[in-house]
Rosetta silent file (secondary structure, phi, psi, omega in degrees, C-alpha in Angstrom):
SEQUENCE: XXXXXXXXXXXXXXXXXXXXXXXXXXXXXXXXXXXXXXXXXXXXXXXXXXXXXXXXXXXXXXXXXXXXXXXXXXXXXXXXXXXXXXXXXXXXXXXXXXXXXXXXXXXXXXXXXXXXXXXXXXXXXXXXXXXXXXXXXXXXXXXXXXXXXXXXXXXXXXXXXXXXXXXXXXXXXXX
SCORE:     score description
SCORE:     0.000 S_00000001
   1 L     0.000  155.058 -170.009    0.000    0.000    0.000 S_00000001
   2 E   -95.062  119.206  176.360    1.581    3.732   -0.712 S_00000001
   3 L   -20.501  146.119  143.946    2.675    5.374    2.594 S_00000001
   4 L   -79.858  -31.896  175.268   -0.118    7.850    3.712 S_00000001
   5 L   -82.984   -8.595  151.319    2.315   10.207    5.290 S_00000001
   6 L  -113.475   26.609  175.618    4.569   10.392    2.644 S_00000001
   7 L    58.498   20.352 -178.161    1.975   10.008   -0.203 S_00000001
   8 L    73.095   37.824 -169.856    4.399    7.034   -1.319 S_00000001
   9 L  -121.476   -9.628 -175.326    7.246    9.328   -2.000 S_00000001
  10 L    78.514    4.706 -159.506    9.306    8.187    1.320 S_00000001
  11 E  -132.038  141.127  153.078   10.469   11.401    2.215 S_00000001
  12 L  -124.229  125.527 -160.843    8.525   13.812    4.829 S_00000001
  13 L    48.294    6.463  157.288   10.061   17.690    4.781 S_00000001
  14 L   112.364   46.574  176.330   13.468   16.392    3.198 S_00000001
  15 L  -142.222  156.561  165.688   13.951   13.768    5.827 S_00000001
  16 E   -50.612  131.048  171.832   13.399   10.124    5.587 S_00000001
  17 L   -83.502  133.074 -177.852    9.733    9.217    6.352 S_00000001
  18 H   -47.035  -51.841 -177.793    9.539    7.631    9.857 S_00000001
  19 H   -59.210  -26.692 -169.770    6.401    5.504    9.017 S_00000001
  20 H  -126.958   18.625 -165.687    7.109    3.396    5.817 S_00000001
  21 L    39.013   11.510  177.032   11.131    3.831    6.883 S_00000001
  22 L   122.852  -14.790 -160.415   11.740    5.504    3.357 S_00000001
  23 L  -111.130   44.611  179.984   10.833    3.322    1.113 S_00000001
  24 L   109.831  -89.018 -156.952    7.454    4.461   -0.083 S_00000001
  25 E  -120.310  159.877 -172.284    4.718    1.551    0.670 S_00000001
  26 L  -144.804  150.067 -111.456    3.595    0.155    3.652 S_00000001
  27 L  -125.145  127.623 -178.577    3.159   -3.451    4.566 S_00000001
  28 L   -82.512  120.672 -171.897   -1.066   -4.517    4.057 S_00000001
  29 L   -81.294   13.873 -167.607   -3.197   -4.557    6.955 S_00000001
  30 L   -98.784  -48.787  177.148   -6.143   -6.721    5.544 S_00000001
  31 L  -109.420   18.788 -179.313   -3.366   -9.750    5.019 S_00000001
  32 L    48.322   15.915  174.095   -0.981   -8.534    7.712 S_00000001
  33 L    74.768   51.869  165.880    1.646   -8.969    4.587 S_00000001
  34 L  -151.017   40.521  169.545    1.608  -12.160    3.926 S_00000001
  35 L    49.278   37.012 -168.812   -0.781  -12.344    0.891 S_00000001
  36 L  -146.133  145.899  165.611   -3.082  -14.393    2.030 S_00000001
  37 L   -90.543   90.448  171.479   -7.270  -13.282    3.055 S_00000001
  38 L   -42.372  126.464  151.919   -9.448  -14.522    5.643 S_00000001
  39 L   -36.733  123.724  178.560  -12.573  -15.423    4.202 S_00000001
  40 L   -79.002  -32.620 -173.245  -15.085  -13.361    4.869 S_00000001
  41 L   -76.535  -33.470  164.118  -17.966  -16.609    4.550 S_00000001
  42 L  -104.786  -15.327 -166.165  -16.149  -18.759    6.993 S_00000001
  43 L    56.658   26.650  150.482  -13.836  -16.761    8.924 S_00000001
  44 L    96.049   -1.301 -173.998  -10.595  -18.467    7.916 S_00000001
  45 L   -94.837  -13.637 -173.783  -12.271  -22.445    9.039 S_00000001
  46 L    47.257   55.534 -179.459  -12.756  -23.287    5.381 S_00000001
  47 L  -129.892   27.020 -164.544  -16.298  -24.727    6.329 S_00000001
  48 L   -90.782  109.702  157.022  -18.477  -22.596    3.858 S_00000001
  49 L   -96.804  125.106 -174.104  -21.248  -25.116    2.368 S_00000001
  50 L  -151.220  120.258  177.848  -23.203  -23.918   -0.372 S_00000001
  51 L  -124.507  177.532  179.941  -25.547  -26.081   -2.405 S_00000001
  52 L  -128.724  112.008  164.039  -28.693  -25.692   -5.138 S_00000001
  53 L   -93.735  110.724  177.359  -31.692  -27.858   -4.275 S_00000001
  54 L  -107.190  121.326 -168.072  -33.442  -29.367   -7.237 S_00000001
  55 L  -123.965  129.136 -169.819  -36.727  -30.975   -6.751 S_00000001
  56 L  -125.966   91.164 -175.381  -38.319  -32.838   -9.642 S_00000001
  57 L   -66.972  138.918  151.183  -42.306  -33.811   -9.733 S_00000001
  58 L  -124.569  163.125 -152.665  -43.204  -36.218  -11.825 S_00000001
  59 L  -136.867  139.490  121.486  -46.961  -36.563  -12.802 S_00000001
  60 L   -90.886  127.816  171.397  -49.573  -37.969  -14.843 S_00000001
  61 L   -92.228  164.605 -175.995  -52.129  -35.969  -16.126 S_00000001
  62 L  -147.114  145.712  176.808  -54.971  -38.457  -17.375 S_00000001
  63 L  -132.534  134.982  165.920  -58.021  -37.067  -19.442 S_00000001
  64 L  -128.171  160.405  177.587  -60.769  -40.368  -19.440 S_00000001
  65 L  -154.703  135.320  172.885  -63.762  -39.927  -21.476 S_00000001
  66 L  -139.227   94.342 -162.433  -66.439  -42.256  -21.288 S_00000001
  67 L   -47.529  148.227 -165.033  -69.298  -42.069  -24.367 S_00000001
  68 L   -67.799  141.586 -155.809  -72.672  -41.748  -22.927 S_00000001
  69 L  -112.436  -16.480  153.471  -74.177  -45.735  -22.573 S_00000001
  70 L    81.307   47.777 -167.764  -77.574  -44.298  -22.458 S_00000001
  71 L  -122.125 -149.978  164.922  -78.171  -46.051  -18.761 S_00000001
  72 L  -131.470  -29.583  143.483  -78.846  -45.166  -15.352 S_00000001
  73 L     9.285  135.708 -170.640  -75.291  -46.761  -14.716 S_00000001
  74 L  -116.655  123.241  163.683  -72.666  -44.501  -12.520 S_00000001
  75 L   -87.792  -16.501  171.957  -69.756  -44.556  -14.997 S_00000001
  76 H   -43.941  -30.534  175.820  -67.398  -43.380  -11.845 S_00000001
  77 H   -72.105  -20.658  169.414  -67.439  -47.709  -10.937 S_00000001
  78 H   -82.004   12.954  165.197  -65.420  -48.308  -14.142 S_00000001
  79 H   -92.155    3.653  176.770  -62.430  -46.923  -12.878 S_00000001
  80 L  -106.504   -4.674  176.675  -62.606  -49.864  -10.087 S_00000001
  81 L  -128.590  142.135  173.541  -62.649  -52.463  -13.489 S_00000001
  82 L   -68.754 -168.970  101.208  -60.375  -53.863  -16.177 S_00000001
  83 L  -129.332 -114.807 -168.904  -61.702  -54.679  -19.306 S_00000001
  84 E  -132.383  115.780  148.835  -59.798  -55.849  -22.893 S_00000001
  85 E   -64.432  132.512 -172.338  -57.681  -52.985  -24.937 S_00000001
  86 E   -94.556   -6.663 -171.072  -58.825  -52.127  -27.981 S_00000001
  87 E  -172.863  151.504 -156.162  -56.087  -49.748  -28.950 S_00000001
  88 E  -165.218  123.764  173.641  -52.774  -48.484  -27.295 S_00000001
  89 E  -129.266  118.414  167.204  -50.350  -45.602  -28.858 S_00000001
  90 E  -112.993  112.252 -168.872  -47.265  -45.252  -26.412 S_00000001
  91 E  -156.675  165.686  172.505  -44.815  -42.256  -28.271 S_00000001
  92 L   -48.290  -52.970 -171.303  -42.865  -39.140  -26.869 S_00000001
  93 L  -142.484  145.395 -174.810  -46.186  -37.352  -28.397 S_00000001
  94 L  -133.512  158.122 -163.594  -48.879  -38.945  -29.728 S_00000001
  95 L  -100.773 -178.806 -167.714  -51.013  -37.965  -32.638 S_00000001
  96 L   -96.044  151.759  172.396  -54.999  -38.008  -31.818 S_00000001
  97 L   -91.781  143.212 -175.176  -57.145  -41.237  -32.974 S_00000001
  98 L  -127.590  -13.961 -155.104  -59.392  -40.319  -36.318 S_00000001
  99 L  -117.252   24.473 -168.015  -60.192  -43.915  -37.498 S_00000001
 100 L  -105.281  123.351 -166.561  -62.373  -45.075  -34.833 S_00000001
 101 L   -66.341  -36.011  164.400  -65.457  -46.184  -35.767 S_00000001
 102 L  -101.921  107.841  165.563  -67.433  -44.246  -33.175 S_00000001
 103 H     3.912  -57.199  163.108  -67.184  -40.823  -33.658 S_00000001
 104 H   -58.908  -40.230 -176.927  -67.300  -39.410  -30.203 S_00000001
 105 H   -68.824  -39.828 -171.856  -64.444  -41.397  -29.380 S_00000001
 106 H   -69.176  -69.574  178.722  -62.045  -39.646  -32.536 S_00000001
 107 H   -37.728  -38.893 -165.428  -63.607  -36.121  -30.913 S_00000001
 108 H   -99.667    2.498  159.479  -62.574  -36.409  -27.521 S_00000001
 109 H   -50.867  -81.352 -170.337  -59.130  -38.182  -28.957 S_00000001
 110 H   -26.653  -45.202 -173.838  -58.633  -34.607  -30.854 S_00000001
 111 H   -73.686  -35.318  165.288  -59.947  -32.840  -27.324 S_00000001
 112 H   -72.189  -44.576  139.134  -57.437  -34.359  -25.337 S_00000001
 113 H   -11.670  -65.418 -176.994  -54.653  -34.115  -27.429 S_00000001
 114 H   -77.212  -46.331  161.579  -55.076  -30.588  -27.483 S_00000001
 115 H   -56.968  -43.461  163.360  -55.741  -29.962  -23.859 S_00000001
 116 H   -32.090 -112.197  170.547  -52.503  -32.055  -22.874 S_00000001
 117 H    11.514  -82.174  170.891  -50.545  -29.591  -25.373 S_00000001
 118 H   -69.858  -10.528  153.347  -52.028  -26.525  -23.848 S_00000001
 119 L   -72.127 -106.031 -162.936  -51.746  -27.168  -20.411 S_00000001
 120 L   -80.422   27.905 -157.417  -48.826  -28.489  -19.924 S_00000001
 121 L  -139.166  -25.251  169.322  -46.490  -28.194  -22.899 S_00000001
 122 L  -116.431   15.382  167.822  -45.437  -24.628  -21.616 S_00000001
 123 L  -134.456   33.605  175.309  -44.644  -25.355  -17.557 S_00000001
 124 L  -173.349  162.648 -171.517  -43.639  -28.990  -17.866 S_00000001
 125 L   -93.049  142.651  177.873  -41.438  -31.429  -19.936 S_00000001
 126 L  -117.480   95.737  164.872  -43.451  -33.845  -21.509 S_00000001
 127 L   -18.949  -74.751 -140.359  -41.776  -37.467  -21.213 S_00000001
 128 L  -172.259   98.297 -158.872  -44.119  -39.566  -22.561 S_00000001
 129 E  -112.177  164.623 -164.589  -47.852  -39.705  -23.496 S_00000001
 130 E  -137.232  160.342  177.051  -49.792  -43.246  -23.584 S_00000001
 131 E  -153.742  127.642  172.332  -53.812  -42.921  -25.921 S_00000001
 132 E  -151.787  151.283  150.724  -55.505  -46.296  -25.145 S_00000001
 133 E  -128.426  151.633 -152.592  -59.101  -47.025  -25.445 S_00000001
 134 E  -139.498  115.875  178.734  -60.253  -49.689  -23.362 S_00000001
 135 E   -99.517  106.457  146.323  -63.673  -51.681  -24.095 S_00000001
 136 L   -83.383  125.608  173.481  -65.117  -52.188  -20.988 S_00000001
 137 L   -51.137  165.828  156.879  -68.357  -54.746  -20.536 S_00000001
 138 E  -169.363  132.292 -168.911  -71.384  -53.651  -19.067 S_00000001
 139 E  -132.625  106.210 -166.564  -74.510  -55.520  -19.169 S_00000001
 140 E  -104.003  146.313  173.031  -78.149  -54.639  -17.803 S_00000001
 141 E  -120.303  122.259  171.642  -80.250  -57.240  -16.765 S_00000001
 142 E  -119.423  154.467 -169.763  -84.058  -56.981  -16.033 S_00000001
 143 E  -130.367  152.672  134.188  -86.361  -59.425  -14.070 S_00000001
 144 E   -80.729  141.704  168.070  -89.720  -59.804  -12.486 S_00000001
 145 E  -168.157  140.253 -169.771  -90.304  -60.333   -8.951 S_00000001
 146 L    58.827    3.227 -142.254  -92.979  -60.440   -6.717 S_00000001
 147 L    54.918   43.828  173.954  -94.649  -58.738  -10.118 S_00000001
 148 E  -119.159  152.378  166.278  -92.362  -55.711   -9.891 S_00000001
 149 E  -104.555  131.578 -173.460  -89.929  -55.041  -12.617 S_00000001
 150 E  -117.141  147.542  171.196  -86.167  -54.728  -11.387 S_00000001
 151 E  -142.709  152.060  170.250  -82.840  -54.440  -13.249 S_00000001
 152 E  -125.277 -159.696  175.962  -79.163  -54.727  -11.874 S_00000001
 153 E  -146.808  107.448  176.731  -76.226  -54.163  -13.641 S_00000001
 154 E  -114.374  119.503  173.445  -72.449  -56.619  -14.463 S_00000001
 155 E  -118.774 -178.359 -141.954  -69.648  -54.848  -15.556 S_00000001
 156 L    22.225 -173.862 -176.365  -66.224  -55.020  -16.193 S_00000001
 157 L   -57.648  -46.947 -164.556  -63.807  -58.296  -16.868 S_00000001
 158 L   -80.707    6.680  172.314  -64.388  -59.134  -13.128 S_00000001
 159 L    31.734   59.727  164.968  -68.125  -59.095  -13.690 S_00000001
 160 E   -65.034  121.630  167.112  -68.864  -56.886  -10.813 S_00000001
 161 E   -75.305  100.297  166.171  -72.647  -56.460   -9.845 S_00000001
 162 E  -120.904  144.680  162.366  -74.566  -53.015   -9.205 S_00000001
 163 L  -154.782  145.594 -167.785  -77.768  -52.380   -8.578 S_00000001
 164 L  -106.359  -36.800  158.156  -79.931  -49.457   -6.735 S_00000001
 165 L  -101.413   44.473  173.833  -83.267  -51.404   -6.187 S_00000001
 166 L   -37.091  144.155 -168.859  -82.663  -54.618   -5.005 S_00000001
 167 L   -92.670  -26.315  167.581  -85.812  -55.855   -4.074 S_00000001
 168 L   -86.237  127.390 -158.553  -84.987  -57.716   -0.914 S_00000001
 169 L  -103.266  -52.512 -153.107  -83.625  -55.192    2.492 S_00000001
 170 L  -109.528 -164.166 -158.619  -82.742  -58.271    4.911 S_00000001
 171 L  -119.717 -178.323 -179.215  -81.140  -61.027    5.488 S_00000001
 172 L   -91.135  169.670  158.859  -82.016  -64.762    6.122 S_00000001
 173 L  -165.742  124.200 -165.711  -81.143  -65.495    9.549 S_00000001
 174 L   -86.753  139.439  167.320  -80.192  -69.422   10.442 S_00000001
 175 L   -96.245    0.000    0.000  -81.566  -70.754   13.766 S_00000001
């Protein structure tokens, strides 16, 4: 550092400056003159940990569509049932089904497609999209009983039973 009392020139009134002994410069009080800095983050322990935390969701969005069956049938129980795939596109991106013989099914291909894409195509990486249609059974059966007319309903592969008027409330009960 350049003497302050002799501006770095070594000399004060045309005598040798006391403070830097003549030559100028002065010895640095930050590294006490030996070129070297305490840290300022650690304080000289060399224990300064500093990381970036990256946290990575991954997701499936799902769009189901299920054409109207023209029932009384709660389609919310076929998500509890298999049935047999009829069709299965696995691709980075997948193009929309068009060839499908019923019509509502190619529309809400096209509607999903496009809702994926604009959702999620500008805040999220898109892996890996799967388009399947899935023919689930579903079968209603009406009866007489007692002379009332009743119906129940068996769906899916596992040919799960619903029905909302069973005609009989109790049980048997063995003695």
């Amino acid at each position: 550092m350049k003497c302050g009392d002799c501006n770095g020139s070594g000399k004060r009134s045309e005598e040798e400056c006391m403070n830097c002994n003549g030559t100028g410069s002065m010895g640095c009080r930050t590294c006490n003159q030996t070129n070297v800095q305490t840290c300022p983050g650690c304080s000289g322990k060399g224990q300064v940990m500093t990381f970036i935390e990256l946290t990575v969701t991954w997701k499936n969005n799902i769009y189901e569509f299920i054409p109207d069956h023209h029932s009384e049938f709660p389609t919310d129980l076929f998500k509890k049932v298999t049935g047999e795939k009829m069709y299965v596109d696995e691709q980075i991106l997948v193009p929309p089904v068009i060839n499908f013989p019923e019509p509502s099914i190619n529309q809400n291909s096209q509607t999903a497609v496009q809702q994926h894409y604009s959702q999620y195509m500008s805040t999220c990486r898109i892996l890996k999209q799967r388009h399947s249609i899935e023919w689930l059974p579903l079968t209603k059966v009406e009866y007489m009983w007692r002379g009332k007319r009743y119906d129940y309903f068996v769906y899916g592969k596992e040919n799960e039973v619903y029905t909302d008027n069973y005609p009989q409330k109790c049980c048997c009960a063995v003695m």
